[in-house]
Tab-separated table of C-alpha atoms in Angstrom:
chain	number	residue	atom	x	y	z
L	1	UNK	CA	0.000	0.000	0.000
L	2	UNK	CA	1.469	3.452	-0.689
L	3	UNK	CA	2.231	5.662	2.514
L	4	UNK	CA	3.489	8.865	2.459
L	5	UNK	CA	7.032	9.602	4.187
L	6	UNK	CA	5.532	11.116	7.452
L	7	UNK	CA	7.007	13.734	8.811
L	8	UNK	CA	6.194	13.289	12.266
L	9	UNK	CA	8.572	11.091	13.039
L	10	UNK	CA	6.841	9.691	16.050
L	11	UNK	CA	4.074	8.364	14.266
L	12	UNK	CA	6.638	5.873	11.821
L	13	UNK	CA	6.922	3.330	14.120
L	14	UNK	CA	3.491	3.209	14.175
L	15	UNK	CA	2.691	2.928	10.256
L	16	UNK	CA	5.175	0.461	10.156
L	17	UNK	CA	3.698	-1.673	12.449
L	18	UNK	CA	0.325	-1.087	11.078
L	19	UNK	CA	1.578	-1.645	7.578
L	20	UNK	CA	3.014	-5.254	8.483
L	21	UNK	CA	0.341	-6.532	9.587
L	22	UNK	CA	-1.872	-8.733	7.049
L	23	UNK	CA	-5.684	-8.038	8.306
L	24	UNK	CA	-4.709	-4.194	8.677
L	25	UNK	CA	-6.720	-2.662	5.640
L	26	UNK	CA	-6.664	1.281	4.007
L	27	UNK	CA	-3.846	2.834	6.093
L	28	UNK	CA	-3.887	6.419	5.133
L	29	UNK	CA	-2.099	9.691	6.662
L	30	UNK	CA	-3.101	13.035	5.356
L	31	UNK	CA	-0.764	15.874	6.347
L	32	UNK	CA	-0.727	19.217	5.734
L	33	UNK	CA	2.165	21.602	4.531
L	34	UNK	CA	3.606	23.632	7.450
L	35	UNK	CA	1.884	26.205	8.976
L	36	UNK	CA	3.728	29.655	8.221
L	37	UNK	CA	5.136	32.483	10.650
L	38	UNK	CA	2.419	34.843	10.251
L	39	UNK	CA	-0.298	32.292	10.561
L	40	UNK	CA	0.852	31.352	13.918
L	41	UNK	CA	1.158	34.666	14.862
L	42	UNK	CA	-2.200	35.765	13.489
L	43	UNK	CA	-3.760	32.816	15.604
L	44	UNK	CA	-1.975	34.184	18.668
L	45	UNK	CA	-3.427	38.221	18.277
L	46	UNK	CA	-6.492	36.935	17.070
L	47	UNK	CA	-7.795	34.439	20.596
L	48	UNK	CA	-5.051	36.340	22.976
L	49	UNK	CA	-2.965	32.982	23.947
L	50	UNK	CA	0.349	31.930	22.918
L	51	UNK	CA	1.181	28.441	21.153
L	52	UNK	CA	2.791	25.789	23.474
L	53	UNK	CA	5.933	25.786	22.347
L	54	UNK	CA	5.913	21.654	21.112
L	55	UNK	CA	2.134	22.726	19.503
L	56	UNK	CA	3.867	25.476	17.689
L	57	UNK	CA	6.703	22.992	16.581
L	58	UNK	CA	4.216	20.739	15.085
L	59	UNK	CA	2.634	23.122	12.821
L	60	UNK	CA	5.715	24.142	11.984
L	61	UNK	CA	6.063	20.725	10.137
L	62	UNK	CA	2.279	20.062	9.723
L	63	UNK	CA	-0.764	21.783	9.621
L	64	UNK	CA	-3.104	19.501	10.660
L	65	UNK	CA	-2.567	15.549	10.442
L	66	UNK	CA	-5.736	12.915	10.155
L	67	UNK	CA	-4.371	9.126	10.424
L	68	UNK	CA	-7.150	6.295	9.447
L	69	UNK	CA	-6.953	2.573	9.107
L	70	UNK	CA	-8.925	-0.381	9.035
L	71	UNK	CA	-9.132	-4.213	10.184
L	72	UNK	CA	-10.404	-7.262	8.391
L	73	UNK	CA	-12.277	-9.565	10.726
L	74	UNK	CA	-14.770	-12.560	9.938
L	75	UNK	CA	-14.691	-11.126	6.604
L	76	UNK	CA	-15.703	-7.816	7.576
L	77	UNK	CA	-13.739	-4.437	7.028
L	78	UNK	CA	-13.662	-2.162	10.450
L	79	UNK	CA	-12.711	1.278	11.073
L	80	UNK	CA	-10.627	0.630	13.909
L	81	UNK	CA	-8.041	3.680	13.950
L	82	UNK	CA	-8.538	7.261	14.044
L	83	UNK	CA	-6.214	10.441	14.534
L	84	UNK	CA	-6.834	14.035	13.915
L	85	UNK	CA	-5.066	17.150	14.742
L	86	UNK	CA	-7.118	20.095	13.292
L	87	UNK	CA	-4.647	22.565	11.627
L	88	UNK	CA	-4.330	26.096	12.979
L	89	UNK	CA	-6.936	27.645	10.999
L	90	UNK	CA	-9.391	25.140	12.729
L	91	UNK	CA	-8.382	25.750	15.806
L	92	UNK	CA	-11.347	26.950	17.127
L	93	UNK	CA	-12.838	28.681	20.198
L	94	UNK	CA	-15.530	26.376	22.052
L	95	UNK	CA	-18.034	28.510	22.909
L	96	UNK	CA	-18.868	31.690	21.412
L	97	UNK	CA	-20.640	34.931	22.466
L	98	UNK	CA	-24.064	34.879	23.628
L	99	UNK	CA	-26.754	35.632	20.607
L	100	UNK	CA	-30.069	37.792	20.959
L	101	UNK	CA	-32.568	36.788	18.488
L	102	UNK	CA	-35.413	39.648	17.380
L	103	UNK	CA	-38.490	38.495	17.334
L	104	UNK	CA	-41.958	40.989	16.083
L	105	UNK	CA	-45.135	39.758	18.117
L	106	UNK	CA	-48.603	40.079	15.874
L	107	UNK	CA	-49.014	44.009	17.177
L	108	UNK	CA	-45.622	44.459	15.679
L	109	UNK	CA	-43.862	45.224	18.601
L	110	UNK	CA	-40.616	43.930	19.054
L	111	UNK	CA	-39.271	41.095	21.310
L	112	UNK	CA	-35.757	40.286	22.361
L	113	UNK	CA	-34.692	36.890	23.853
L	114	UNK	CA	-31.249	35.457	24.657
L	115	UNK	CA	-30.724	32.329	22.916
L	116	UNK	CA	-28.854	29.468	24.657
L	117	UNK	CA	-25.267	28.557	24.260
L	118	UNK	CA	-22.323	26.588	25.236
L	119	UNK	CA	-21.961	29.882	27.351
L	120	UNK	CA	-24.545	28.423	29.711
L	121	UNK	CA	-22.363	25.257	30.386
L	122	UNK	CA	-20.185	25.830	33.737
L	123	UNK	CA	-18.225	23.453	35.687
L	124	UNK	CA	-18.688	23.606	39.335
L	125	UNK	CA	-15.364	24.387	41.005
L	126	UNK	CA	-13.863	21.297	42.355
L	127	UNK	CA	-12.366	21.351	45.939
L	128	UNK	CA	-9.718	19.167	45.335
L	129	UNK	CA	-8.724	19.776	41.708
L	130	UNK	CA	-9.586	22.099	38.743
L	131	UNK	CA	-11.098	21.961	35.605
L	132	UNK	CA	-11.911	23.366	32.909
L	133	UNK	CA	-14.987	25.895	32.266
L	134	UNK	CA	-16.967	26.648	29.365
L	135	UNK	CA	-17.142	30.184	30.205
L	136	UNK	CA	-15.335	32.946	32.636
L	137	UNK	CA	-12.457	31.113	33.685
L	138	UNK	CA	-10.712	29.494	30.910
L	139	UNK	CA	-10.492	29.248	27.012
L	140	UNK	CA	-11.107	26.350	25.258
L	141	UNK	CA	-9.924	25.550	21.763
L	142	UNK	CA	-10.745	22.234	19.349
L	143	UNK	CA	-8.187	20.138	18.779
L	144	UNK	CA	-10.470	17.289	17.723
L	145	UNK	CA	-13.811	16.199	17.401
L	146	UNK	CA	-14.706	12.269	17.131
L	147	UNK	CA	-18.628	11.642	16.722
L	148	UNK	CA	-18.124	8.398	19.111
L	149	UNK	CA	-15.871	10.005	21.688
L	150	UNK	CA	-16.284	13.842	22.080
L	151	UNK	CA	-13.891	16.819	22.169
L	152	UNK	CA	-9.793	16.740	22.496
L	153	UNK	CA	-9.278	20.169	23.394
L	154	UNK	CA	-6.378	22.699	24.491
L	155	UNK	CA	-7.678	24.290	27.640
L	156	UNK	CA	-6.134	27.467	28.526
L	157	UNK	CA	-6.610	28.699	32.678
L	158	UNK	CA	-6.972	32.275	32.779
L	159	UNK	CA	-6.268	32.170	36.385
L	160	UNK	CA	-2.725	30.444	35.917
L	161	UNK	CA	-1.227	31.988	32.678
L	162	UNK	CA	1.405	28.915	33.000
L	163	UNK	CA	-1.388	26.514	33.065
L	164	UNK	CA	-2.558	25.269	29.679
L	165	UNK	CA	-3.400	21.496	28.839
L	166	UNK	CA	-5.540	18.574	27.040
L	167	UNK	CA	-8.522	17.345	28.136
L	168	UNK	CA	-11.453	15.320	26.245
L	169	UNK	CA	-14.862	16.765	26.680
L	170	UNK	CA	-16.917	13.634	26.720
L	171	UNK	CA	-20.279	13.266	24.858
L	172	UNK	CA	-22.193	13.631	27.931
L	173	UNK	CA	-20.405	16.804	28.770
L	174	UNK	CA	-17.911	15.715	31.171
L	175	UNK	CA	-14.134	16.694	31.736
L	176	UNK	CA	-11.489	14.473	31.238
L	177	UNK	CA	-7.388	15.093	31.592
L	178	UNK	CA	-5.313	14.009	29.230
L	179	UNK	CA	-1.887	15.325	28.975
L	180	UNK	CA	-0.281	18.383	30.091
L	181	UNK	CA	1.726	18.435	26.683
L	182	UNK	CA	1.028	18.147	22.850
L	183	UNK	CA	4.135	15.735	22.603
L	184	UNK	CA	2.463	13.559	25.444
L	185	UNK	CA	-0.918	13.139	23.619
L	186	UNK	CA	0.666	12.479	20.482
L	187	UNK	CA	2.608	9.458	21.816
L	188	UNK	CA	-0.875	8.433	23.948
L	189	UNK	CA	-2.121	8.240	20.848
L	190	UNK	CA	0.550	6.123	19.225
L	191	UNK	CA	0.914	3.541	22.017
L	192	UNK	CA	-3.075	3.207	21.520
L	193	UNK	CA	-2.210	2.416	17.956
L	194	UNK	CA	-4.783	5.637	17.532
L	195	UNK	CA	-7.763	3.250	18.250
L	196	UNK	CA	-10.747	4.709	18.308
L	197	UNK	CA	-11.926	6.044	21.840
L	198	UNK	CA	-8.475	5.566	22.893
L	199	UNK	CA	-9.121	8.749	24.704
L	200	UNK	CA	-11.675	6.973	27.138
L	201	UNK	CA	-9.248	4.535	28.088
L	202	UNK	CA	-7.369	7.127	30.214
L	203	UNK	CA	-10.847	8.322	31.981
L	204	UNK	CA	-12.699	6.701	34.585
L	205	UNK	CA	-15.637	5.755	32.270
L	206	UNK	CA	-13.449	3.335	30.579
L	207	UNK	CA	-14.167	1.865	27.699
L	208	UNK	CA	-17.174	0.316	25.707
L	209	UNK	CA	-17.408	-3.480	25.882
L	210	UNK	CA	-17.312	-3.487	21.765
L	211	UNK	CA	-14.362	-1.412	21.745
L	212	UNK	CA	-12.409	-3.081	25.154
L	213	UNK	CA	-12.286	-6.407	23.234
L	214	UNK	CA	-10.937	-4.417	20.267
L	215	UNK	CA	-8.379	-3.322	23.076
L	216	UNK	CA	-7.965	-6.711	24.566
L	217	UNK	CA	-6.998	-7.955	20.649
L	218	UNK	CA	-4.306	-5.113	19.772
L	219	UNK	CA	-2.741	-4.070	22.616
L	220	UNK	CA	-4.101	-5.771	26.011
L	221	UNK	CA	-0.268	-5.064	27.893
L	222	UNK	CA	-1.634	-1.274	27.514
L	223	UNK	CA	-5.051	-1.909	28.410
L	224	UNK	CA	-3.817	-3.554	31.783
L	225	UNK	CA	-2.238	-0.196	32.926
L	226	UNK	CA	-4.959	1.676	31.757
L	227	UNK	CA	-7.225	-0.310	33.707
L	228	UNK	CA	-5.109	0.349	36.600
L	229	UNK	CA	-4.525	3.899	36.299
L	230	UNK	CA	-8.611	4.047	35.952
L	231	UNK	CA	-9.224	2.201	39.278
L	232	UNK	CA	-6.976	4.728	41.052
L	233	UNK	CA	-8.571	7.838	39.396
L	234	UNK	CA	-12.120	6.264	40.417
L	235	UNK	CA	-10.501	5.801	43.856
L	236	UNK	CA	-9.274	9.756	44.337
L	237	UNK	CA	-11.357	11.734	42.056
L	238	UNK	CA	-14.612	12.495	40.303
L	239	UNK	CA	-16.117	13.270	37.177
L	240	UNK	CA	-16.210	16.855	36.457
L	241	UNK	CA	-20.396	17.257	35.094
L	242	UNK	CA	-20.891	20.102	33.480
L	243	UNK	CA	-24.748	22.295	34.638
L	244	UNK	CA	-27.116	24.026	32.482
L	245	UNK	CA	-28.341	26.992	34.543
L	246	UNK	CA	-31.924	27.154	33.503
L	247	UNK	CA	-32.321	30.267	34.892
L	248	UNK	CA	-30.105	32.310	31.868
L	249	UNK	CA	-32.443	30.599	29.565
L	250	UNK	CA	-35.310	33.142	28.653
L	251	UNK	CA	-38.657	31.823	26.656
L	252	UNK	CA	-40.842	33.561	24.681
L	253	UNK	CA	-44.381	32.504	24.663
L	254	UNK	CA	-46.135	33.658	21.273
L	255	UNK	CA	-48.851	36.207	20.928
L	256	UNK	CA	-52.325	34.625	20.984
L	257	UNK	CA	-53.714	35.119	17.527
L	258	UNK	CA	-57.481	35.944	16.869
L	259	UNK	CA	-59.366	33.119	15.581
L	260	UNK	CA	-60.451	34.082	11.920
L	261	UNK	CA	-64.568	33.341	11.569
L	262	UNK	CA	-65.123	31.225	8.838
L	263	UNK	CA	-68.503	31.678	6.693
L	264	UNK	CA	-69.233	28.835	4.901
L	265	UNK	CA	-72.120	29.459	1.916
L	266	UNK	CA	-73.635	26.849	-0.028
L	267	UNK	CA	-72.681	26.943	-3.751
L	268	UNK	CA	-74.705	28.409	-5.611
L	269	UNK	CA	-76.782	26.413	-8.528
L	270	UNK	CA	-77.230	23.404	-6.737
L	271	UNK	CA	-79.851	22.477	-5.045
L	272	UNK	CA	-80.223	19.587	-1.955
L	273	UNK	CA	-81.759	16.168	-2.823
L	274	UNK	CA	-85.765	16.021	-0.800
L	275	UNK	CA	-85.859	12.715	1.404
């Protein structure tokens, strides 16, 4: 099968392996060319944060990476692996600014309502550890987003300038650390052969039963300390839930329209049938 030269050199041991193995189907890496100078900087001006320095390394050799492969098994093709790093241009906020919608009621007057957001979304502070907000306290930006796992994101504390890491947001809106360093994720990544929902496997949900005999089949050594490090999170810490606070969320009940009287004639030119 034809593979690129990758550039990130910590991801060749891992193509090779992939690429030596016989049921391992459709290995494909897609990088970008490097990011320049003044994108970089324009990122920087534009959100008000600075690249880590390893981040900033990587885009200066790739803007963006996506790494896919698949796995023959009882005669069926699986998408087993999966790695993205979104290039700097979609590096985006999470979040976003509160919107007001402008509504006109029937008498033409007009009504204003604030419309939900991500905004809304706040993570009770934690006495024994912190993490990450949705608003006030923190910026958030997308790394990656996997429909069966979540958000990878770099999470900036505006309380500690010094502080910036990775954490998954979960599907069901939960906070989960993952490294404190790009160079750290990308090798979690790597010794998870990229699986998919490798993330999980570092968070005290664990993993799916489908995709833990996946584990159990590629790299059960790993899953062992996994398994371990999970039992001692679930021991010391808990999951940081995310709250809707209903009370920011404003509804607006329509006007009551006049019912319209209906006059129904009978048509003219015909006439009713005598019993």
């Amino acid at each position: 099968m034809d593979i690129p030269d990758p550039k990130s050199g910590v991801l060749s041991g891992l193509l090779d392996y992939l690429t030596s193995k016989l049921e391992v189907r459709d290995v494909s890496l897609t990088e970008e060319l490097p990011a320049s100078v003044s994108q970089m900087l324009a990122w920087e001006e534009t959100n008000g944060c600075s690249l880590p320095s390893d981040l900033k390394e990587f885009y200066r050799t790739n803007n963006g990476l996506t790494l896919t492969w698949k796995y023959l098994y009882n005669d069926v093709v699986h998408d087993i692996g999966r790695l993205n790093v979104n290039s700097i241009q979609e590096l985006h906020l999470l979040g976003g600014q509160t919107q007001t919608d402008i509504f006109f009621s029937q008498e033409g007057s007009l009504i204003s309502a604030r419309q939900p957001s991500l905004n809304d979304l706040d993570t009770p502070l934690s006495s024994d550890r912190w993490s990450p907000s949705l608003s006030g306290r923190c910026k958030t930006f997308i790394l990656d987003y996997c429909p069966s796992c979540g958000h990878v994101c770099l999470v900036y504390n505006l309380e500690n300038d010094a502080d910036c890491r990775y954490w998954l947001l979960d599907l069901s809106l939960c906070w989960h650390p993952l490294s404190t360093t790009f160079s750290d994720y990308l090798r979690l990544a790597v010794v998870h052969l990229a699986l998919v929902q490798w993330p999980y496997a570092l968070t005290i949900l664990g993993l799916s039963p489908q995709w833990e005999r996946w584990f159990r089949m590629f790299i059960p050594k790993r899953l062992e300390i996994d398994l371990e490090l999970s039992a001692l999170q679930t021991n010391s810490t808990s999951i940081a839930h995310t709250t809707l606070d209903t009370s920011k969320i404003v509804i607006v009940k329509p006007s009551k329209e006049k019912k319209s009287k209906v006059e129904i004639r009978p048509t003219q030119g015909v006439q009713g049938h005598n019993n």
